[in-house]
mmCIF file of C-alpha atoms in Angstrom:
data_model
loop_
_atom_site.group_PDB
_atom_site.id
_atom_site.type_symbol
_atom_site.label_atom_id
_atom_site.label_comp_id
_atom_site.label_asym_id
_atom_site.label_seq_id
_atom_site.Cartn_x
_atom_site.Cartn_y
_atom_site.Cartn_z
ATOM 1 C CA MET X 1 115.090 106.975 93.993
ATOM 2 C CA GLY X 2 114.988 103.408 92.653
ATOM 3 C CA PRO X 3 116.479 102.173 89.399
ATOM 4 C CA SER X 4 114.791 103.191 86.160
ATOM 5 C CA ARG X 5 112.968 100.691 83.992
ATOM 6 C CA LEU X 6 115.668 101.224 81.367
ATOM 7 C CA ALA X 7 118.390 100.250 83.845
ATOM 8 C CA ILE X 8 116.460 97.105 84.781
ATOM 9 C CA LEU X 9 115.809 96.299 81.115
ATOM 10 C CA VAL X 10 119.506 96.598 80.235
ATOM 11 C CA HIS X 11 120.410 94.417 83.209
ATOM 12 C CA GLU X 12 117.825 91.733 82.482
ATOM 13 C CA VAL X 13 118.522 91.198 78.779
ATOM 14 C CA ARG X 14 122.180 90.428 79.502
ATOM 15 C CA SER X 15 121.610 86.792 80.495
ATOM 16 C CA PRO X 16 119.609 85.688 77.433
ATOM 17 C CA VAL X 17 121.919 87.650 75.125
ATOM 18 C CA ALA X 18 124.955 85.983 76.740
ATOM 19 C CA ALA X 19 123.238 82.607 76.321
ATOM 20 C CA LEU X 20 122.706 83.266 72.614
ATOM 21 C CA SER X 21 126.354 84.240 72.197
ATOM 22 C CA ALA X 22 127.522 81.078 73.972
ATOM 23 C CA ILE X 23 125.182 78.895 71.907
ATOM 24 C CA ARG X 24 126.460 80.452 68.676
ATOM 25 C CA GLU X 25 130.069 79.839 69.696
ATOM 26 C CA THR X 26 129.263 76.250 70.657
ATOM 27 C CA LEU X 27 127.561 75.554 67.340
ATOM 28 C CA GLU X 28 130.518 77.026 65.452
ATOM 29 C CA THR X 29 133.256 75.194 67.338
ATOM 30 C CA ARG X 30 131.709 71.810 68.168
ATOM 31 C CA HIS X 31 130.411 69.075 65.893
ATOM 32 C CA ASP X 32 127.733 67.540 68.059
ATOM 33 C CA GLU X 33 125.183 64.909 67.168
ATOM 34 C CA PRO X 34 121.949 66.199 65.594
ATOM 35 C CA GLU X 35 120.147 65.654 68.900
ATOM 36 C CA ASP X 36 122.647 67.901 70.682
ATOM 37 C CA ARG X 37 122.351 70.596 68.018
ATOM 38 C CA SER X 38 118.574 70.407 68.317
ATOM 39 C CA GLU X 39 118.875 71.000 72.064
ATOM 40 C CA LEU X 40 121.054 74.066 71.477
ATOM 41 C CA VAL X 41 118.565 75.436 68.984
ATOM 42 C CA ARG X 42 115.764 74.912 71.521
ATOM 43 C CA LEU X 43 117.748 76.839 74.140
ATOM 44 C CA ALA X 44 118.432 79.603 71.631
ATOM 45 C CA LEU X 45 114.741 79.936 70.797
ATOM 46 C CA ALA X 46 113.939 80.127 74.519
ATOM 47 C CA ALA X 47 116.498 82.927 74.905
ATOM 48 C CA CYS X 48 114.918 84.823 71.998
ATOM 49 C CA VAL X 49 111.461 84.454 73.549
ATOM 50 C CA ALA X 50 112.843 85.760 76.841
ATOM 51 C CA ILE X 51 114.385 88.820 75.191
ATOM 52 C CA GLU X 52 111.157 89.631 73.356
ATOM 53 C CA ARG X 53 109.101 89.290 76.527
ATOM 54 C CA ILE X 54 111.497 91.279 78.722
ATOM 55 C CA VAL X 55 111.542 94.123 76.201
ATOM 56 C CA ARG X 56 107.775 94.041 75.621
ATOM 57 C CA ASP X 57 106.825 93.877 79.313
ATOM 58 C CA ALA X 58 109.511 95.841 81.140
ATOM 59 C CA SER X 59 107.697 95.562 84.483
ATOM 60 C CA VAL X 60 108.711 92.355 86.248
ATOM 61 C CA ALA X 61 105.282 92.395 87.934
ATOM 62 C CA ALA X 62 103.607 91.669 84.574
ATOM 63 C CA LEU X 63 102.900 87.929 84.704
ATOM 64 C CA ASP X 64 101.747 85.353 82.162
ATOM 65 C CA LEU X 65 100.995 82.195 84.136
ATOM 66 C CA HIS X 66 101.323 78.672 82.736
ATOM 67 C CA PRO X 67 101.738 75.184 84.233
ATOM 68 C CA VAL X 68 105.522 74.650 84.193
ATOM 69 C CA ASP X 69 107.813 71.644 84.571
ATOM 70 C CA LEU X 70 110.232 73.071 87.119
ATOM 71 C CA ALA X 71 112.774 70.274 86.743
ATOM 72 C CA GLY X 72 113.070 71.136 83.059
ATOM 73 C CA LEU X 73 113.322 74.840 83.825
ATOM 74 C CA LEU X 74 116.189 74.183 86.226
ATOM 75 C CA ARG X 75 117.973 71.977 83.691
ATOM 76 C CA ASP X 76 117.725 74.675 81.019
ATOM 77 C CA THR X 77 119.026 77.306 83.444
ATOM 78 C CA ALA X 78 121.994 75.124 84.391
ATOM 79 C CA LYS X 79 122.754 74.228 80.765
ATOM 80 C CA ALA X 80 122.765 77.871 79.668
ATOM 81 C CA ALA X 81 125.119 78.777 82.519
ATOM 82 C CA GLU X 82 127.429 75.878 81.661
ATOM 83 C CA LEU X 83 127.610 77.031 78.046
ATOM 84 C CA ARG X 84 128.872 80.366 79.391
ATOM 85 C CA GLY X 85 131.626 78.587 81.341
ATOM 86 C CA GLY X 86 130.058 78.093 84.775
ATOM 87 C CA ARG X 87 130.057 74.903 86.803
ATOM 88 C CA VAL X 88 126.364 74.478 87.499
ATOM 89 C CA ARG X 89 124.351 71.391 88.409
ATOM 90 C CA SER X 90 120.583 71.014 88.736
ATOM 91 C CA ARG X 91 118.597 68.541 90.772
ATOM 92 C CA ALA X 92 114.903 68.245 91.491
ATOM 93 C CA ALA X 93 112.806 66.123 93.789
ATOM 94 C CA GLN X 94 111.018 63.196 92.176
ATOM 95 C CA ASN X 95 107.368 63.665 91.220
ATOM 96 C CA LEU X 96 107.685 67.433 91.450
ATOM 97 C CA PRO X 97 104.286 68.847 90.428
ATOM 98 C CA GLU X 98 103.776 71.363 87.654
ATOM 99 C CA VAL X 99 103.243 74.828 89.087
ATOM 100 C CA MET X 100 101.325 77.791 87.690
ATOM 101 C CA ILE X 101 104.047 80.408 87.239
ATOM 102 C CA ASP X 102 105.370 82.791 84.638
ATOM 103 C CA PRO X 103 108.232 80.726 83.158
ATOM 104 C CA VAL X 104 110.031 83.726 81.645
ATOM 105 C CA ARG X 105 109.962 85.671 84.927
ATOM 106 C CA ILE X 106 111.056 82.701 87.036
ATOM 107 C CA ARG X 107 113.826 81.990 84.533
ATOM 108 C CA GLN X 108 114.866 85.648 84.924
ATOM 109 C CA ALA X 109 115.038 85.144 88.668
ATOM 110 C CA LEU X 110 117.017 81.910 88.372
ATOM 111 C CA ASP X 111 119.452 83.453 85.876
ATOM 112 C CA ASN X 112 120.070 86.321 88.277
ATOM 113 C CA LEU X 113 120.577 83.971 91.221
ATOM 114 C CA VAL X 114 122.942 81.724 89.254
ATOM 115 C CA GLY X 115 124.903 84.671 87.898
ATOM 116 C CA ASN X 116 125.250 86.091 91.394
ATOM 117 C CA ALA X 117 126.310 82.696 92.770
ATOM 118 C CA LEU X 118 128.929 82.179 90.056
ATOM 119 C CA ALA X 119 130.348 85.644 90.686
ATOM 120 C CA HIS X 120 130.935 84.686 94.329
ATOM 121 C CA THR X 121 132.263 81.165 93.673
ATOM 122 C CA SER X 122 135.900 80.342 93.006
ATOM 123 C CA GLY X 123 136.969 78.695 89.757
ATOM 124 C CA ASP X 124 136.829 75.145 91.134
ATOM 125 C CA GLY X 125 133.549 75.662 92.997
ATOM 126 C CA GLU X 126 130.126 74.481 91.882
ATOM 127 C CA VAL X 127 126.712 76.106 91.922
ATOM 128 C CA VAL X 128 123.738 73.829 92.612
ATOM 129 C CA LEU X 129 120.108 74.435 91.652
ATOM 130 C CA ASP X 130 117.468 72.558 93.615
ATOM 131 C CA ALA X 131 113.687 72.254 93.531
ATOM 132 C CA HIS X 132 111.491 70.571 96.138
ATOM 133 C CA VAL X 133 108.152 70.964 97.883
ATOM 134 C CA GLU X 134 107.856 72.364 101.408
ATOM 135 C CA GLY X 135 104.313 72.432 102.754
ATOM 136 C CA ARG X 136 102.215 74.548 100.396
ATOM 137 C CA ASP X 137 105.222 75.939 98.522
ATOM 138 C CA VAL X 138 107.621 74.762 95.885
ATOM 139 C CA VAL X 139 111.114 75.979 96.740
ATOM 140 C CA LEU X 140 113.758 76.773 94.121
ATOM 141 C CA SER X 141 117.218 77.187 95.615
ATOM 142 C CA VAL X 142 120.609 78.258 94.298
ATOM 143 C CA THR X 143 123.610 77.323 96.438
ATOM 144 C CA ASP X 144 127.192 78.502 96.000
ATOM 145 C CA SER X 145 130.467 77.726 97.751
ATOM 146 C CA GLY X 146 131.585 81.331 98.006
ATOM 147 C CA PRO X 147 132.553 83.469 101.002
ATOM 148 C CA GLY X 148 129.015 83.649 102.377
ATOM 149 C CA ILE X 149 126.851 86.587 103.400
ATOM 150 C CA PRO X 150 127.011 88.071 106.912
ATOM 151 C CA GLU X 151 123.676 87.731 108.696
ATOM 152 C CA GLU X 152 123.290 91.477 109.109
ATOM 153 C CA GLU X 153 123.315 91.845 105.307
ATOM 154 C CA HIS X 154 120.660 89.223 104.524
ATOM 155 C CA ALA X 155 117.787 91.669 104.124
ATOM 156 C CA ARG X 156 119.809 94.512 102.604
ATOM 157 C CA ILE X 157 121.084 92.537 99.588
ATOM 158 C CA PHE X 158 117.605 92.657 98.029
ATOM 159 C CA GLU X 159 117.577 96.458 97.979
ATOM 160 C CA PRO X 160 118.236 97.988 94.534
ATOM 161 C CA GLY X 161 121.840 99.031 94.011
ATOM 162 C CA VAL X 162 123.260 97.213 97.042
ATOM 163 C CA ARG X 163 126.540 95.336 96.504
ATOM 164 C CA LEU X 164 128.583 93.602 99.171
ATOM 165 C CA GLY X 165 131.914 94.759 97.850
ATOM 166 C CA SER X 166 133.617 96.350 94.882
ATOM 167 C CA ALA X 167 135.559 93.136 94.195
ATOM 168 C CA TYR X 168 132.468 91.561 92.611
ATOM 169 C CA PRO X 169 130.941 92.591 89.268
ATOM 170 C CA GLY X 170 127.375 93.734 88.892
ATOM 171 C CA SER X 171 125.018 96.651 89.326
ATOM 172 C CA GLY X 172 123.251 95.506 92.482
ATOM 173 C CA LEU X 173 119.963 95.064 90.586
ATOM 174 C CA GLY X 174 119.812 91.288 90.150
ATOM 175 C CA LEU X 175 118.615 90.305 93.624
ATOM 176 C CA ALA X 176 116.174 93.221 93.732
ATOM 177 C CA VAL X 177 114.618 91.868 90.527
ATOM 178 C CA VAL X 178 114.461 88.374 92.070
ATOM 179 C CA LYS X 179 112.518 89.745 95.037
ATOM 180 C CA ALA X 180 110.147 91.680 92.776
ATOM 181 C CA ILE X 181 109.420 88.536 90.747
ATOM 182 C CA ALA X 182 108.836 86.524 93.924
ATOM 183 C CA ASP X 183 106.487 89.196 95.277
ATOM 184 C CA ALA X 184 104.534 89.282 92.017
ATOM 185 C CA HIS X 185 103.944 85.513 92.326
ATOM 186 C CA GLY X 186 102.833 85.808 95.949
ATOM 187 C CA GLY X 187 106.081 84.155 97.023
ATOM 188 C CA ARG X 188 109.141 85.116 99.016
ATOM 189 C CA VAL X 189 112.924 85.021 98.919
ATOM 190 C CA THR X 190 115.061 83.790 101.812
ATOM 191 C CA VAL X 191 118.781 83.546 102.513
ATOM 192 C CA ARG X 192 120.664 80.860 104.413
ATOM 193 C CA SER X 193 124.295 81.776 104.849
ATOM 194 C CA ALA X 194 127.065 82.728 107.186
ATOM 195 C CA ALA X 195 130.407 84.362 106.537
ATOM 196 C CA GLY X 196 132.843 81.809 105.080
ATOM 197 C CA GLU X 197 130.197 79.110 104.529
ATOM 198 C CA GLY X 198 128.722 79.818 101.110
ATOM 199 C CA ALA X 199 125.139 80.892 100.553
ATOM 200 C CA THR X 200 121.775 79.447 99.583
ATOM 201 C CA ILE X 201 119.148 81.824 98.247
ATOM 202 C CA SER X 202 115.699 80.270 97.922
ATOM 203 C CA LEU X 203 112.627 81.333 96.015
ATOM 204 C CA ALA X 204 109.446 79.931 97.597
ATOM 205 C CA LEU X 205 106.403 79.944 95.327
ATOM 206 C CA PRO X 206 102.877 78.879 96.362
ATOM 207 C CA LEU X 207 101.688 75.648 94.773
ATOM 208 C CA GLU X 208 98.279 77.262 94.290
ATOM 209 C CA PRO X 209 98.962 80.961 93.735
ATOM 210 C CA ALA X 210 96.261 83.587 93.883
ATOM 211 C CA GLN X 211 95.410 85.337 90.638
ATOM 212 C CA PRO X 212 98.074 88.054 90.180
ATOM 213 C CA ALA X 213 96.973 91.660 90.206
ATOM 214 C CA THR X 214 99.000 92.383 87.057
ATOM 215 C CA THR X 215 99.057 90.213 83.970
ATOM 216 C CA ALA X 216 101.170 90.454 80.862
ATOM 217 C CA ARG X 217 99.684 92.184 77.874
ATOM 218 C CA SER X 218 98.854 89.955 74.950
ATOM 219 C CA SER X 219 100.425 90.812 71.620
#
């Protein structure tokens, strides 16, 4: 039996809630320029929108497609993770086209990938987000400098509830959600890793996706 929608919901709201908490702490303890405070407020509003959407549409297959600036999406993901104490850097190919995706769902996927990468990266390691075009796909990748994933586990890590060891936190749902979001977009998830060499998990999304079978309900 797979995880319940409630279990997935509880898992998925953790990232935006943690982002809001980190933003609040930053605003209380730092005296940034107005432009910096405005950026934090923008990130906070995005986290609130994500929480509302995740709660309203619990199924990760429910999509609301929009043309999205992926470079900006990666920057926001990295910034939110940095506010929570992670060492995260984003980079994107020049002239990256806008892509028709569900920005909340893809942000969910990226948050899960970054959280997983940080959990497997030592304190002085860095997580890197990347976006580039390969053929008819745009590829979003998250790379860590952790212990790596044995090849025989590459497919199994996307199964609900699977964890590669009790030493790492988590419920084993994050990567399963990533795969479900990729599938809903007509995309795919791949792993490039070997034991002791870190890991890169990539989300390939079609530049011209077919109309999804399931769309988000309008409020």
